[in-house]
Amino acid sequence: MATYAYLQGEFVPLEEAKISVMTHAFLYGTAVFEGIRAYWSNEKNQLYIFRAKEHYERMANSCRIMRMDKKHSVEEMIELTRKLLEMNGKKSNAYIRPVVYKSSTVVGVKLSGLEDDFLIFATDMGDYLDIQKGLRAKVTSWRHVSDNSIPMRCKVNGAYANAALIKTEALDDGYDEAIVLTDDGHVSEGSAENIFLLRDGKLVTPPETDDILPGITRDTVITLAKEELGIPVEIRRIDRTELYIAEEAFFCGTGAQIAPIAEVDHRPLGDGSVGPVTKSLQELYFKIVRGQVEKYMDWCTPVFI
Ligand SMILES: Cc1ncc(COP(=O)(O)O)c(C=O)c1O
């Protein structure tokens, strides 16, 4: 069965979905994107796109900041995504990558007066980070791009050069993932995921104003902690050394899902194994994304209708 992409207003076979080497977005990183997962449920014989609406609403904000015309309404983008997965016909988990990009083939760095295009493709993706073992993380020597340089609030492709530097340093140094600080030295997030600590029985996560991507998984975790597990959530600035004395910690994101952290900068967290709060959140999360919890079915868009 052919795999399709959506590009320049039509569905085309993925191998034919090509853009010019002179595309502005390729030359300058002037594109914004989303990463969305769809989970296959054997029980329901259905593929569910998780929180598509929130992803496309965030993309609309990214477009506004980067002066891009997303071409479609949020509802239209959800339907195009659903249609793409339906055409691909795969009854398995998928990772979806929508992109709005500056499509003019021109040299010259600016945002105005250029053409925009919306594309989507989907691919297979297993666990982006290990979600079982407890990750070894380090605080990277790189600082995060800040709101006054490249805003993390919009998921702009160019900002991921910063993420690549951050992640590569961690991998080169033998760690699984990095934690990056804001320019003024407070905990921001992982290279491509948000972070939560458990301190004195409360979940703590940095505020949106500490140069994080306002994650949809972060929002999911906050909702589930408060409403389902009765765990208070504090959104506040976090010092580096709080990482070392947390009872538990985890990364979360569409790619990362909920990935426990066992150690930061050689300090084991708790007893070094995956903590009970992280485990409960993981269990709940994986039920919800597969459409097994009635209360949260609004978050799941069925593909095969
Ligand atoms: C830098 C960064 N932070 C956080 C996240 C998590 O966001 P979300 O949960 O919306 O996927 C991502 C993307 O997945 C990211 O790239």
XYZ file of C-alpha atoms and ligand atoms in Angstrom:
321
model
C 0.000 0.000 0.000
C 1.397 3.461 -0.952
C 2.353 5.978 1.714
C 1.209 9.528 1.073
C 2.208 13.039 2.049
C 0.196 16.237 1.723
C 2.134 18.984 -0.068
C 1.194 22.100 -2.037
C -2.503 21.410 -1.657
C -2.617 17.743 -2.663
C -1.960 14.226 -1.511
C 1.031 12.742 -3.323
C 3.055 9.541 -2.859
C 5.681 10.241 -0.177
C 8.602 9.606 -2.563
C 7.258 12.354 -4.865
C 6.868 14.922 -2.056
C 9.915 17.058 -2.848
C 10.843 20.729 -2.419
C 13.530 22.864 -4.081
C 17.015 23.326 -2.585
C 16.248 27.068 -2.800
C 13.214 26.820 -0.498
C 13.415 29.651 2.040
C 12.567 27.333 4.949
C 15.486 25.072 4.064
C 17.896 28.003 3.709
C 16.894 29.808 6.931
C 14.879 27.458 9.181
C 11.762 29.550 8.547
C 9.158 26.896 9.201
C 7.017 25.889 12.159
C 6.014 22.341 12.907
C 4.132 19.973 15.154
C 4.789 16.423 16.253
C 1.577 14.483 16.815
C 1.162 10.826 17.658
C -1.606 8.481 16.653
C -2.053 5.294 18.691
C -3.528 2.071 17.412
C -6.056 0.301 19.641
C -6.485 -3.431 19.012
C -9.420 -3.457 21.373
C -11.320 -0.821 19.367
C -9.810 -1.658 15.977
C -9.188 2.057 15.590
C -6.329 4.529 15.209
C -6.635 7.616 17.420
C -4.860 10.937 16.806
C -4.016 12.367 20.222
C -5.004 15.972 20.979
C -4.951 17.047 17.330
C -6.942 20.188 18.109
C -4.437 21.447 20.686
C -1.508 20.702 18.363
C -3.077 22.674 15.518
C -4.089 25.523 17.816
C -0.465 25.759 18.917
C 0.598 25.684 15.279
C -1.757 28.580 14.585
C 0.012 30.553 17.342
C 3.415 29.609 15.916
C 2.272 30.888 12.497
C 1.090 34.142 14.005
C 4.465 34.755 15.686
C 6.426 33.793 12.551
C 4.126 35.690 10.180
C 3.002 32.647 8.257
C -0.274 31.862 6.555
C -1.286 28.363 7.603
C -3.750 28.173 4.688
C -6.301 26.092 6.597
C -8.453 26.312 9.701
C -7.642 24.080 12.677
C -10.601 21.851 11.726
C -9.373 21.538 8.136
C -5.864 20.616 9.267
C -7.277 17.907 11.556
C -9.332 16.510 8.676
C -6.334 16.547 6.296
C -4.339 14.657 8.932
C -7.089 12.106 9.439
C -7.424 11.632 5.690
C -3.665 11.157 5.267
C -3.588 8.398 7.895
C -6.677 6.800 6.375
C -5.051 6.820 2.921
C -1.865 5.319 4.370
C -4.116 2.614 5.775
C -1.724 1.439 8.486
C -3.202 -0.179 11.548
C -0.283 0.753 13.771
C 1.055 3.696 15.793
C 2.118 6.712 13.752
C 4.084 9.902 14.263
C 2.662 12.812 12.267
C 4.710 15.816 11.209
C 2.745 18.855 9.948
C 4.846 21.814 8.819
C 3.993 25.335 7.685
C 7.001 26.667 5.826
C 8.209 29.625 3.825
C 7.996 28.024 0.413
C 9.346 30.829 -1.811
C 12.530 29.862 -3.647
C 14.518 32.959 -2.883
C 17.706 34.056 -1.138
C 17.237 36.824 1.446
C 16.363 36.467 5.109
C 13.045 37.954 6.235
C 9.522 36.787 6.982
C 7.345 39.141 4.990
C 6.378 39.028 1.330
C 7.025 35.303 0.942
C 4.790 32.355 -0.003
C 3.786 29.793 2.611
C 2.775 26.155 2.260
C 1.365 23.514 4.604
C 2.637 19.941 4.445
C 2.033 16.761 6.417
C 3.674 13.375 6.418
C 3.455 10.474 8.822
C 6.037 7.903 9.752
C 6.578 5.041 12.193
C 8.163 5.949 15.495
C 8.721 3.714 18.466
C 9.732 5.091 21.842
C 11.779 8.240 21.267
C 13.269 7.869 24.753
C 13.360 4.714 26.868
C 10.220 4.759 28.990
C 11.090 1.791 31.202
C 14.594 1.979 32.557
C 14.970 5.445 34.076
C 17.139 7.814 32.065
C 20.549 9.242 32.907
C 20.403 12.992 32.294
C 22.897 15.821 32.497
C 22.519 19.567 32.680
C 23.943 20.728 29.368
C 26.548 23.475 29.054
C 24.429 25.021 26.271
C 21.762 27.551 27.249
C 18.275 27.575 25.804
C 17.292 30.067 23.120
C 15.218 32.718 24.830
C 11.966 34.449 23.986
C 13.913 37.482 22.777
C 16.111 35.473 20.398
C 14.142 32.524 19.001
C 10.911 32.078 20.967
C 10.394 28.490 22.146
C 6.684 29.273 22.473
C 6.468 28.744 18.735
C 7.798 25.478 17.448
C 10.076 27.010 14.846
C 12.354 24.654 12.946
C 15.403 26.927 13.244
C 15.315 26.662 17.055
C 16.026 22.950 16.829
C 19.664 23.665 15.981
C 19.843 24.609 19.684
C 18.106 21.318 20.600
C 20.535 19.360 18.431
C 23.557 20.913 20.178
C 21.988 20.154 23.565
C 21.117 16.533 22.781
C 24.414 15.775 21.041
C 26.483 16.954 23.993
C 24.494 14.635 26.289
C 24.887 11.643 23.961
C 28.611 12.313 23.375
C 29.112 12.449 27.142
C 27.383 9.081 27.633
C 23.992 10.298 28.905
C 20.545 9.548 27.526
C 19.188 13.095 27.539
C 19.981 16.666 28.572
C 18.266 19.242 30.737
C 18.767 22.799 29.526
C 18.752 25.960 31.638
C 17.387 29.376 30.756
C 19.827 32.152 30.022
C 19.638 33.182 33.694
C 20.271 29.650 34.941
C 16.873 28.170 35.802
C 15.629 24.765 34.698
C 13.824 25.059 31.366
C 13.209 21.648 29.752
C 14.790 18.680 27.973
C 16.130 18.869 24.411
C 12.692 18.083 22.957
C 10.471 17.508 25.969
C 9.194 19.203 29.114
C 10.255 18.217 32.602
C 8.495 17.543 35.901
C 10.001 16.935 39.349
C 8.264 15.432 42.343
C 9.184 17.423 45.463
C 7.528 16.935 48.844
C 4.708 15.021 47.146
C 3.965 17.833 44.673
C 4.685 17.878 40.966
C 6.717 20.915 39.958
C 7.296 22.142 36.401
C 8.774 25.374 34.968
C 6.409 28.128 33.791
C 5.829 28.951 30.119
C 7.891 32.095 30.679
C 11.049 30.046 31.268
C 11.583 29.447 27.547
C 9.785 26.145 27.286
C 7.581 24.879 24.524
C 4.140 24.890 26.187
C 3.778 21.150 25.797
C 0.518 19.393 25.175
C 1.764 16.356 27.089
C 2.719 18.743 29.917
C -0.873 19.979 29.907
C -2.110 16.372 29.859
C 0.107 15.489 32.838
C -1.097 18.537 34.794
C -4.733 17.577 34.151
C -4.237 13.925 35.068
C -2.188 14.669 38.183
C -4.789 17.071 39.533
C -8.001 15.406 38.390
C -7.208 11.708 38.465
C -4.380 11.221 40.956
C -5.100 14.094 43.351
C -1.480 15.271 43.217
C -0.964 19.038 43.500
C 0.964 20.706 40.662
C 3.140 23.776 41.146
C 4.164 25.808 38.107
C 7.182 27.825 39.184
C 10.834 28.554 38.532
C 13.139 25.653 39.381
C 16.753 25.918 40.527
C 19.352 23.523 39.120
C 20.054 21.899 42.486
C 16.380 21.057 42.946
C 16.969 18.482 40.226
C 19.398 16.671 42.508
C 17.049 16.335 45.470
C 13.807 15.507 43.662
C 11.990 12.364 44.787
C 11.114 11.575 41.174
C 11.482 13.284 37.800
C 10.366 12.618 34.251
C 10.448 14.092 30.776
C 7.212 14.361 28.836
C 6.352 15.136 25.251
C 4.640 13.698 22.232
C 7.840 11.919 21.197
C 9.125 11.243 24.707
C 5.674 10.245 26.082
C 6.340 9.937 29.826
C 9.991 8.997 30.299
C 11.316 8.537 33.851
C 14.621 10.116 34.872
C 16.716 7.991 37.254
C 19.773 10.193 37.611
C 20.833 13.818 37.030
C 24.519 14.786 36.903
C 25.467 11.515 38.698
C 22.971 12.047 41.534
C 20.417 9.202 41.686
C 16.863 10.407 42.246
C 14.935 8.689 45.041
C 16.158 5.094 45.177
C 17.196 5.272 41.500
C 14.242 3.206 40.230
C 11.063 4.429 38.480
C 8.914 6.119 41.137
C 5.231 5.366 41.858
C 3.875 8.743 40.703
C 5.683 8.509 37.360
C 4.421 4.919 36.970
C 0.792 5.866 37.697
C 0.930 8.742 35.216
C 2.423 6.493 32.548
C -0.280 3.839 33.036
C -3.063 6.377 32.782
C -1.497 8.157 29.809
C -1.174 4.988 27.746
C -4.793 4.052 28.435
C -6.054 7.493 27.446
C -4.091 7.765 24.177
C -5.550 4.413 23.077
C -9.095 5.612 23.693
C -9.685 3.429 26.748
C -10.908 6.157 29.092
C -14.356 7.487 28.199
C -13.845 10.791 30.036
C -10.937 11.732 27.764
C -12.312 10.530 24.410
C -12.527 14.182 23.302
C -8.736 14.100 23.085
C -8.802 11.181 20.606
C -9.729 11.703 16.935
C -10.629 8.404 15.203
C -8.988 7.938 11.796
C -11.144 5.200 10.252
C -14.696 6.502 9.971
C 11.485 21.659 22.932
C 10.279 20.851 23.242
N 9.756 20.911 24.465
C 8.657 20.214 24.793
C 8.047 19.368 23.883
C 6.809 18.619 24.283
O 5.689 19.153 23.673
P 4.421 18.264 23.340
O 4.050 17.588 24.617
O 3.397 19.233 22.913
O 4.813 17.306 22.301
C 8.569 19.275 22.572
C 7.973 18.474 21.517
O 7.544 17.429 21.520
C 9.708 20.022 22.251
O 10.243 19.948 21.028
